[in-house]
PDB file of C-alpha atoms in Angstrom:
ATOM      1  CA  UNK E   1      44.685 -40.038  25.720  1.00 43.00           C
ATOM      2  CA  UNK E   2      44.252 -43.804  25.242  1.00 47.00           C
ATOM      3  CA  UNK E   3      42.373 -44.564  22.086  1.00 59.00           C
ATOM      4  CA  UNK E   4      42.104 -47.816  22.451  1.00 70.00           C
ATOM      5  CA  UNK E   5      41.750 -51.364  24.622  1.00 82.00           C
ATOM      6  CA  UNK E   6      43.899 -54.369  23.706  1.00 86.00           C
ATOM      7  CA  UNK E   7      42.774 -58.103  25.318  1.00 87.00           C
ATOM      8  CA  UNK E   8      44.592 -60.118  26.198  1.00 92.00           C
ATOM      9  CA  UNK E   9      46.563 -57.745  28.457  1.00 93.00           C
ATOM     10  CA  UNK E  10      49.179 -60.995  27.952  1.00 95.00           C
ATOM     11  CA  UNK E  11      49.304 -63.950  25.845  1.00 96.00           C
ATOM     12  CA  UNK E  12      51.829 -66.996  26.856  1.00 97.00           C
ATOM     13  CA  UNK E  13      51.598 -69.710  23.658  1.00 97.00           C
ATOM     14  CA  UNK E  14      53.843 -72.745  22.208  1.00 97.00           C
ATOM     15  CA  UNK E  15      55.918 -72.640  19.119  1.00 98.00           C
ATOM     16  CA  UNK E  16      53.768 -73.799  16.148  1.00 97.00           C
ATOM     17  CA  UNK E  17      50.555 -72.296  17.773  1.00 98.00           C
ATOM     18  CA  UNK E  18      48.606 -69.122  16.542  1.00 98.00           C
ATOM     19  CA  UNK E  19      47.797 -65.991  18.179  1.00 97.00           C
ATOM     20  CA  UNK E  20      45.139 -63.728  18.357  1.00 97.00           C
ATOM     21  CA  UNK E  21      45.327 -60.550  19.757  1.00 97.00           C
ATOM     22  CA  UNK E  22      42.108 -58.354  19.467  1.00 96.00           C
ATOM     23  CA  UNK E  23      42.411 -54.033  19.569  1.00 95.00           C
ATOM     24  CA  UNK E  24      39.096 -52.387  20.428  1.00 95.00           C
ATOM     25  CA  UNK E  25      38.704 -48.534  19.524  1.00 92.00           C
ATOM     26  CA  UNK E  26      36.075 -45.330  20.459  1.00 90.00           C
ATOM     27  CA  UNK E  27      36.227 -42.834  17.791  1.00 87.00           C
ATOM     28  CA  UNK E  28      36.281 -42.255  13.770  1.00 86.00           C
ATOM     29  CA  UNK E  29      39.326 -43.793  12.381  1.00 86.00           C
ATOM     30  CA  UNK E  30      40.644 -43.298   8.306  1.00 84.00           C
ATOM     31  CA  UNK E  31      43.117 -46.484   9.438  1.00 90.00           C
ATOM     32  CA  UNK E  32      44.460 -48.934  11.951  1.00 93.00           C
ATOM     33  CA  UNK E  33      47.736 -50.179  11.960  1.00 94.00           C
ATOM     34  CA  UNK E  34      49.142 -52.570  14.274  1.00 96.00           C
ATOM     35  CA  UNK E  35      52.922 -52.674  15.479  1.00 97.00           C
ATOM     36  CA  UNK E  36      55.852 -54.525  17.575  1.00 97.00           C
ATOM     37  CA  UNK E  37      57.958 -53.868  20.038  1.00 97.00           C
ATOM     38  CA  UNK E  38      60.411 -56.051  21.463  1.00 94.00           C
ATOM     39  CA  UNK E  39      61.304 -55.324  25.202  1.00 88.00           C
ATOM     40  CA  UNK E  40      62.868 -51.598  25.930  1.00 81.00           C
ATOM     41  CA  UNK E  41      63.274 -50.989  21.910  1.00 88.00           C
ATOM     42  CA  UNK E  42      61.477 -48.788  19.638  1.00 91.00           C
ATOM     43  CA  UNK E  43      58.312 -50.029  17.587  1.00 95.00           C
ATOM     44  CA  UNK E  44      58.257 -51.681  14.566  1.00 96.00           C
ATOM     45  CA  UNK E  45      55.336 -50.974  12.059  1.00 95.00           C
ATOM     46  CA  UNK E  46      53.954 -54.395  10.795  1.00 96.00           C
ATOM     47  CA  UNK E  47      50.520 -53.742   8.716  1.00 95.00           C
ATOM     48  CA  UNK E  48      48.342 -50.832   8.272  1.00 94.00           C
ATOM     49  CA  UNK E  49      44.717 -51.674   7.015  1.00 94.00           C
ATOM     50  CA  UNK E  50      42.284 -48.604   5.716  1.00 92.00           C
ATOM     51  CA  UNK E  51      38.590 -48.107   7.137  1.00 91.00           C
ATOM     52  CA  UNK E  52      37.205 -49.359   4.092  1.00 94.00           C
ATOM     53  CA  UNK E  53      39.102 -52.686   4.198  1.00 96.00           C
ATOM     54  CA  UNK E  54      37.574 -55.445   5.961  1.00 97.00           C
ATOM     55  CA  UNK E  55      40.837 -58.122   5.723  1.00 98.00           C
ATOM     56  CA  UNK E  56      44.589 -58.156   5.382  1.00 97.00           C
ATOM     57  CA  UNK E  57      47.223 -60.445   5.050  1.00 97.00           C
ATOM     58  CA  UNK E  58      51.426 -59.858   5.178  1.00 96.00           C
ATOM     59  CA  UNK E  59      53.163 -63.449   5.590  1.00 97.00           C
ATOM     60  CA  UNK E  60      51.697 -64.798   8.624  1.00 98.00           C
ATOM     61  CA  UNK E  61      50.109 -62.004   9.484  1.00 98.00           C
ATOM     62  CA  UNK E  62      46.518 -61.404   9.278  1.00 98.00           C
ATOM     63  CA  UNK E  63      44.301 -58.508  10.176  1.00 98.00           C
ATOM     64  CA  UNK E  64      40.644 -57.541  10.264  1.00 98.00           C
ATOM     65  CA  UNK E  65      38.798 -54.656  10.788  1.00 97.00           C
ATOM     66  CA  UNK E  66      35.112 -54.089  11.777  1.00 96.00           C
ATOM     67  CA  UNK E  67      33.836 -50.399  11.901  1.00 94.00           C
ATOM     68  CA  UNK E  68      30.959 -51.123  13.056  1.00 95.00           C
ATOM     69  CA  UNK E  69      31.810 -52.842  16.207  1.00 95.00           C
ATOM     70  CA  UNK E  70      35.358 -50.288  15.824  1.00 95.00           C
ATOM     71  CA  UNK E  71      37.360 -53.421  16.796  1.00 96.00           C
ATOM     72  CA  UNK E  72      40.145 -55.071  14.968  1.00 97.00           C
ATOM     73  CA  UNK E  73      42.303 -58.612  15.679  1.00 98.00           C
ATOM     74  CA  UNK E  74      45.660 -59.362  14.581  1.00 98.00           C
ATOM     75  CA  UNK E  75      46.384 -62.809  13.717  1.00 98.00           C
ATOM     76  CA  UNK E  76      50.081 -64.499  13.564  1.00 98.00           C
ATOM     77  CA  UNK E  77      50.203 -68.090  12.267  1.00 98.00           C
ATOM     78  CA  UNK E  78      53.073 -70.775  13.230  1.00 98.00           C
ATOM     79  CA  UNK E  79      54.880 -68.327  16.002  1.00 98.00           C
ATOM     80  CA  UNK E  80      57.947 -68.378  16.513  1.00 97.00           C
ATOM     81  CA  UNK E  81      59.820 -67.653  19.651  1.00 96.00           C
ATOM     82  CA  UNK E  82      61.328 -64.546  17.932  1.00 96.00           C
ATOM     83  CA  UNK E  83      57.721 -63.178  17.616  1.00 97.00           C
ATOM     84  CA  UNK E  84      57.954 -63.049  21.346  1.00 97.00           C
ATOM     85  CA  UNK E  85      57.193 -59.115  21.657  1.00 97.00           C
ATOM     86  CA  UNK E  86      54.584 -56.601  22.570  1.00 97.00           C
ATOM     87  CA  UNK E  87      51.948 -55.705  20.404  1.00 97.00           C
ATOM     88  CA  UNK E  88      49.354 -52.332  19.818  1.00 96.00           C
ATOM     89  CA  UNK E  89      47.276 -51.533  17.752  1.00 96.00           C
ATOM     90  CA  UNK E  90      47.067 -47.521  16.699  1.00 94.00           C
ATOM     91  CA  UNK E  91      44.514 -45.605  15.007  1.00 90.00           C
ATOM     92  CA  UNK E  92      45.856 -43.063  12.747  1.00 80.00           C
ATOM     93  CA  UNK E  93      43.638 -39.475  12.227  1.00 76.00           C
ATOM     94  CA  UNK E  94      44.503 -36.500  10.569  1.00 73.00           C
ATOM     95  CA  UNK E  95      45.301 -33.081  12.101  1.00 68.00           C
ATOM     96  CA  UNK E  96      45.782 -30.575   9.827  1.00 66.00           C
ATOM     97  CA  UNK E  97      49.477 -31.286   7.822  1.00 61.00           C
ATOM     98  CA  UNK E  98      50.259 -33.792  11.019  1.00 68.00           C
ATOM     99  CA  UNK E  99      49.417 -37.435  11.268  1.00 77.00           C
ATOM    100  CA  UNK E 100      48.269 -38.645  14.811  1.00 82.00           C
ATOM    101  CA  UNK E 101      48.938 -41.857  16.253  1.00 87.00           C
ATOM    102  CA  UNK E 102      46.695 -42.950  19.212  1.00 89.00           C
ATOM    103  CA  UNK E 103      47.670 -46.017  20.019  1.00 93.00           C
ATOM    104  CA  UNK E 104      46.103 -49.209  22.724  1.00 93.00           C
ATOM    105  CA  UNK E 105      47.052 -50.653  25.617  1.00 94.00           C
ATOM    106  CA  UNK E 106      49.138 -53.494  23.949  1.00 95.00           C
ATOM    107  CA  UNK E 107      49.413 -57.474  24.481  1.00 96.00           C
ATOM    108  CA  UNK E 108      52.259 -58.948  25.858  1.00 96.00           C
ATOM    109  CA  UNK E 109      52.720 -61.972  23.491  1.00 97.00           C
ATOM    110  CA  UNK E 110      55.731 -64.599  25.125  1.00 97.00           C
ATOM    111  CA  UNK E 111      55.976 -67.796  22.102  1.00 98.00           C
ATOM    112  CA  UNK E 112      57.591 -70.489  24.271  1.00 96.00           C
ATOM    113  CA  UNK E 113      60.145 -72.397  22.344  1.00 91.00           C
TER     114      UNK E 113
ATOM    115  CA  UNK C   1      68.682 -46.009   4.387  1.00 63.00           C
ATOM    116  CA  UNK C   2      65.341 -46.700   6.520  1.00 68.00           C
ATOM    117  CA  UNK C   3      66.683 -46.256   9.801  1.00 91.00           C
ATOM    118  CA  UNK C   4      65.636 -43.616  13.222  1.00 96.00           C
ATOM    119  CA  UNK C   5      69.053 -42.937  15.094  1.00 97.00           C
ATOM    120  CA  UNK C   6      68.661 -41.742  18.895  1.00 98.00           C
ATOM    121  CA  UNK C   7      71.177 -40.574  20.984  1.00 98.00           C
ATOM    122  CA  UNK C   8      72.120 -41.062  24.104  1.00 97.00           C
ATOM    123  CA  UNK C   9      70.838 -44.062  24.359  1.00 96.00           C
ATOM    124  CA  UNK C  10      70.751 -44.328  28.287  1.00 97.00           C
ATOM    125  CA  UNK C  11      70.642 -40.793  29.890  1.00 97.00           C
ATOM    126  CA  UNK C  12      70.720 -40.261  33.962  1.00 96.00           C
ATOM    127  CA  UNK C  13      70.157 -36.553  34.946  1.00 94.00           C
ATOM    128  CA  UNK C  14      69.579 -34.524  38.429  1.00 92.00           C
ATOM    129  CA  UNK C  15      66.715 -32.742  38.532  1.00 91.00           C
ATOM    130  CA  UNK C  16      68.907 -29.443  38.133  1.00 90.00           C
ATOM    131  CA  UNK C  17      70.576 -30.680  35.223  1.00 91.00           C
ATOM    132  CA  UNK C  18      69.874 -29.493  31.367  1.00 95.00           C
ATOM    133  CA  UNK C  19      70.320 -32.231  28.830  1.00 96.00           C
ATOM    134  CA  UNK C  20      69.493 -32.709  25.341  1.00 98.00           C
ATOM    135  CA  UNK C  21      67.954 -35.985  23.509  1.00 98.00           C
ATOM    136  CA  UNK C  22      68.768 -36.026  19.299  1.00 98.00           C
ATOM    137  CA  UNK C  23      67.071 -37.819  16.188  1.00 98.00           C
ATOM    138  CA  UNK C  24      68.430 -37.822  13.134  1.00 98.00           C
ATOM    139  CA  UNK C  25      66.533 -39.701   9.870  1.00 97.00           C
ATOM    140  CA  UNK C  26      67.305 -39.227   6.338  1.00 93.00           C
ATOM    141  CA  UNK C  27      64.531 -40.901   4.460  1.00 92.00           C
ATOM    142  CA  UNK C  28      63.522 -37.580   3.536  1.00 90.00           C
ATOM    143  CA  UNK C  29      60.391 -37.878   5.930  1.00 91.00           C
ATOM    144  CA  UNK C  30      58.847 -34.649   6.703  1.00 90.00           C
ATOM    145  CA  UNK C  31      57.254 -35.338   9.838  1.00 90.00           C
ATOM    146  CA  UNK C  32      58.960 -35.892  12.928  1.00 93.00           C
ATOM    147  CA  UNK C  33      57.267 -37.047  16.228  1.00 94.00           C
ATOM    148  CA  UNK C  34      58.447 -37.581  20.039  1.00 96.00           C
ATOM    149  CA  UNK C  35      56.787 -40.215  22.187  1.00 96.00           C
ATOM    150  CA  UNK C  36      57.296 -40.832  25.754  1.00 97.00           C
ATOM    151  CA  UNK C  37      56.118 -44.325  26.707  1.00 97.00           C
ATOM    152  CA  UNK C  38      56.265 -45.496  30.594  1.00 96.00           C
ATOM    153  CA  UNK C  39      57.130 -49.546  31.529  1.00 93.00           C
ATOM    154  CA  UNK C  40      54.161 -51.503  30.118  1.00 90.00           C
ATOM    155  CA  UNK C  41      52.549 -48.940  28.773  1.00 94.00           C
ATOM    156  CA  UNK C  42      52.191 -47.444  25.124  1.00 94.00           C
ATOM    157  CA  UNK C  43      53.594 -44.511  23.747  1.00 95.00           C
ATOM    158  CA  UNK C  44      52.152 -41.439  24.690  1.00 94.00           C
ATOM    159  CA  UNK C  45      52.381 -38.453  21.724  1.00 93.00           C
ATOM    160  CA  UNK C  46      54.086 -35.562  23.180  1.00 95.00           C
ATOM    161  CA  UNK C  47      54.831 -33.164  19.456  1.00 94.00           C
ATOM    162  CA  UNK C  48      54.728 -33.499  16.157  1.00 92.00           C
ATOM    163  CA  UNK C  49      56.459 -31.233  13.815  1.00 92.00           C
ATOM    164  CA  UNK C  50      55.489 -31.333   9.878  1.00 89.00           C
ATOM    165  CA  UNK C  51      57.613 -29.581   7.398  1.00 90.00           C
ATOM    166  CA  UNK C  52      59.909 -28.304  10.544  1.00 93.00           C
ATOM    167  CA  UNK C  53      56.983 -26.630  12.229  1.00 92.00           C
ATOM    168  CA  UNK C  54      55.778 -27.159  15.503  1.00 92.00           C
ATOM    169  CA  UNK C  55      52.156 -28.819  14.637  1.00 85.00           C
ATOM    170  CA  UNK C  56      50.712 -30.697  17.504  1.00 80.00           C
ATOM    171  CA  UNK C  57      51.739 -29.846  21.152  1.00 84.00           C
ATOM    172  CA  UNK C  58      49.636 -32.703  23.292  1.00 82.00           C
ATOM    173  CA  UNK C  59      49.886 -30.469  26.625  1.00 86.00           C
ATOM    174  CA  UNK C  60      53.491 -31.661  27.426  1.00 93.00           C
ATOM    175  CA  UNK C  61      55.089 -29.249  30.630  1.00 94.00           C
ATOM    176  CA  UNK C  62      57.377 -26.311  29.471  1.00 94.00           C
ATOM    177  CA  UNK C  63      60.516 -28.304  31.120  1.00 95.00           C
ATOM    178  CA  UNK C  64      60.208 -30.233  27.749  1.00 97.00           C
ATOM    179  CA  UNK C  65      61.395 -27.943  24.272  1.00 96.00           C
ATOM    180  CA  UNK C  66      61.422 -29.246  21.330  1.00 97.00           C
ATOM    181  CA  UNK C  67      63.611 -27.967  18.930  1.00 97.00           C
ATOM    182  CA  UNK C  68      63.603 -29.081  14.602  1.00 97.00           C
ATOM    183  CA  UNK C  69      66.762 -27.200  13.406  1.00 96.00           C
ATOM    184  CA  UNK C  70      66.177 -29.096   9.781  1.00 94.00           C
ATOM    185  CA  UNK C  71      63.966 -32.051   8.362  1.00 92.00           C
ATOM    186  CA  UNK C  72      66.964 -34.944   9.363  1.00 96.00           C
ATOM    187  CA  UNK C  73      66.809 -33.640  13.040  1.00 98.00           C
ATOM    188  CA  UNK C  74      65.064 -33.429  16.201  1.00 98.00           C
ATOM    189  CA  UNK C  75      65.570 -32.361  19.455  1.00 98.00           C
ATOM    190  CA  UNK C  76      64.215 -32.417  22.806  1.00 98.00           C
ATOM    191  CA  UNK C  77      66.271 -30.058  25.537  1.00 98.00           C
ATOM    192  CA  UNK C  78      65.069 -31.406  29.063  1.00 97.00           C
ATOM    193  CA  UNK C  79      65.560 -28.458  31.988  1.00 95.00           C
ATOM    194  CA  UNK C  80      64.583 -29.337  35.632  1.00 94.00           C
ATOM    195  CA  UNK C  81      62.762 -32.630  35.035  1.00 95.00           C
ATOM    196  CA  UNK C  82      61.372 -34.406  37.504  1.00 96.00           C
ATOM    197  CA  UNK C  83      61.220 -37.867  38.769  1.00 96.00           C
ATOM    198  CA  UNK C  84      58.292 -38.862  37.282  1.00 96.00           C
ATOM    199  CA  UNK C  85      59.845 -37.679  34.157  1.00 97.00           C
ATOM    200  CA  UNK C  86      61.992 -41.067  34.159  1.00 97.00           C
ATOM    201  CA  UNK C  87      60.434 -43.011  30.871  1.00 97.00           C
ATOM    202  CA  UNK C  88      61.582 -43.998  27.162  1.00 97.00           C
ATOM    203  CA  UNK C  89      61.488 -41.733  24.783  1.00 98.00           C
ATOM    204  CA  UNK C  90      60.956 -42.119  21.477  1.00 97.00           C
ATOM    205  CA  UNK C  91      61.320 -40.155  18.383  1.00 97.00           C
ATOM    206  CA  UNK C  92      59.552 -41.378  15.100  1.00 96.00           C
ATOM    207  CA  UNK C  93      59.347 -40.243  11.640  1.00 94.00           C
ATOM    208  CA  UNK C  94      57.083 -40.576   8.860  1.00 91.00           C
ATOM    209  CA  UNK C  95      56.566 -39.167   4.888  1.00 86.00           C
ATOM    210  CA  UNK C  96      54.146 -36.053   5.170  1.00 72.00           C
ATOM    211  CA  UNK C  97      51.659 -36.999   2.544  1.00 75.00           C
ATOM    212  CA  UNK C  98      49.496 -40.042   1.942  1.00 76.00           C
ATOM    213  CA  UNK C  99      48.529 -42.577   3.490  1.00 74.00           C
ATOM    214  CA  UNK C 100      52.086 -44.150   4.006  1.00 74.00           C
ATOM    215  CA  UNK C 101      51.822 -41.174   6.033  1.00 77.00           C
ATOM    216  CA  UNK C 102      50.764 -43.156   9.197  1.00 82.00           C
ATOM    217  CA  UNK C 103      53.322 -45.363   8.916  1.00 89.00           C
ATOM    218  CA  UNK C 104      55.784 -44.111  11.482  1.00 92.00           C
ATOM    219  CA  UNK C 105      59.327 -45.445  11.591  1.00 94.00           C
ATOM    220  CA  UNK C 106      60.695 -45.104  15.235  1.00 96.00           C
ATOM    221  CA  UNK C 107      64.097 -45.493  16.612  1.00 97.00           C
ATOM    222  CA  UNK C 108      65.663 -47.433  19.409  1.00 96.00           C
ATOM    223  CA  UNK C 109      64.689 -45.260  22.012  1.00 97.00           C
ATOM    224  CA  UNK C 110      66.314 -43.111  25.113  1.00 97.00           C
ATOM    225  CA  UNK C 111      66.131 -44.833  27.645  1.00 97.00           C
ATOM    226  CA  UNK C 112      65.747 -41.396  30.483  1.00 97.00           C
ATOM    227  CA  UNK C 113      66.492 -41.921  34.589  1.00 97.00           C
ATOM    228  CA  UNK C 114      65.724 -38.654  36.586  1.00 96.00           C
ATOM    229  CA  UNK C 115      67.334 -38.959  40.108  1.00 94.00           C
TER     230      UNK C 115
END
C-alpha cells in the first residue's frame, strides 16, 4: 500500500527557478530516499538520507528529513528543463534478508525553458 | 557495468496468451525486485527475491510467476492476464547488505498492453 503523500501533485516552474517538492510519510522508517523518473522510463535513484540525518546535499540537490513530523522535502536549485521529470519519495524498511520500498504519490515537476 | 536490461520492451498479449518478461543485471546485486506501476501512479512492489529466493510476495494473483533461475536474472511468466493487467513493469535490483541496500537500480521498463 501507499506509504506516503507527495504535494504538489504537479509543479510547472521557469528555468533558473527552484523547486520544492515535499513527501509526507505514516510509519517507522530506517531511511528515505527520493528518486526520478522521466516519462514511461524506469526510476532513477537520486539521494538516500538515514533517520538520524536531519540534512543532505548532492549538487543541487537538497534534502531534509523530520521524524517527528515523518515528512521530508526535496529541494533542486537553478532547474533546468532536463530536470523536467516525476519525482517520489520512498521509505525503505527491512523485511527479513529483503529490502522494501514503499514509495509516494510523486510530483509532476515540468521546468519550462 | 551499472545498468537493469528489460526485455521486451513493448509487449501486447490476448488474454489467452502466455508470455514471459526478462531482467538481467550483473552488478553482482543479490536482490532482485518487480514493480508494476499504472499511468501517474508509483510503483507498486509485487516480489522480491534475495539470494534467488522468493522473499516477499505482496498478494500479487497466481496469473503472475516469478521465476529467479540465477542472481543476473529474473523472470515474470504472465498466463491469462487480464485487462486491467495493462501497466509498466519494472524490475529493479539492489546489493543485499547495507544500507546501499535500499538503493534500487531499475531498468527501462516493459511497457505491457492486455487486449
Amino acid at each position: 500500500s501507499q506509504q506516503g503523500e507527495e504535494d504538489p501533485q504537479a509543479l510547472s516552474i521557469q528555468e533558473g527557478e527552484n523547486a520544492t517538492m515535499n513527501c509526507s510519510y505514516k510509519t517507522s522508517i530506517n531511511n528515505l530516499q527520493w528518486y526520478r523518473q522521466n516519462s514511461g522510463r524506469g526510476l532513477v535513484h537520486l539521494i538516500l538520507i538515514r533517520s538520524n540525518e536531519r540534512e543532505k546535499h548532492s549538487g543541487r540537490l537538497r534534502v531534509t528529513l523530520d521524524t517527528s513530523k515523518k515528512s521530508s522535502s526535496l529541494l533542486i536549485t537553478a532547474s533546468r528543463a532536463a530536470d523536467t521529470a516525476s519525482y517520489f519519495c520512498a521509505t525503505g524498511i527491512s523485511s527479513g534478508s529483503a529490502r522494501q520500498l514503499t514509495f509516494g504519490s510523486g510530483t509532476q515537476l515540468t521546468v519550462l525553458p | 557495468d551499472t545498468e537493469v536490461t528489460q526485455t521486451p520492451k513493448h509487449l501486447v498479449m490476448g488474454m489467452t496468451n502466455k508470455k514471459s518478461l526478462k531482467c538481467e543485471q550483473h552488478m553482482g546485486h543479490r536482490a532482485m525486485y518487480w514493480y508494476k506501476q499504472k499511468a501517474k501512479k508509483p510503483p507498486e512492489l509485487m516480489f522480491v527475491y534475495s539470494y534467488e529466493k522468493l522473499s516477499i510476495n505482496e498478494s500479487v494473483p497466481s496469473r503472475f510467476s516469478p521465476e529467479c533461475p540465477n542472481s543476473s536474472l529474473l523472470n515474470l511468466h504472465l498466463h491469462a492476464l487480464q485487462p486491467e493487467d495493462s501497466a509498466l513493469y519494472l524490475c529493479a535490483s539492489s546489493h543485499p547488505r547495507g544500507l546501499a541496500s535500499y538503493e534500487q537500480y531499475f531498468g527501462p521498463g516493459t511497457r505491457l498492453t492486455v487486449t
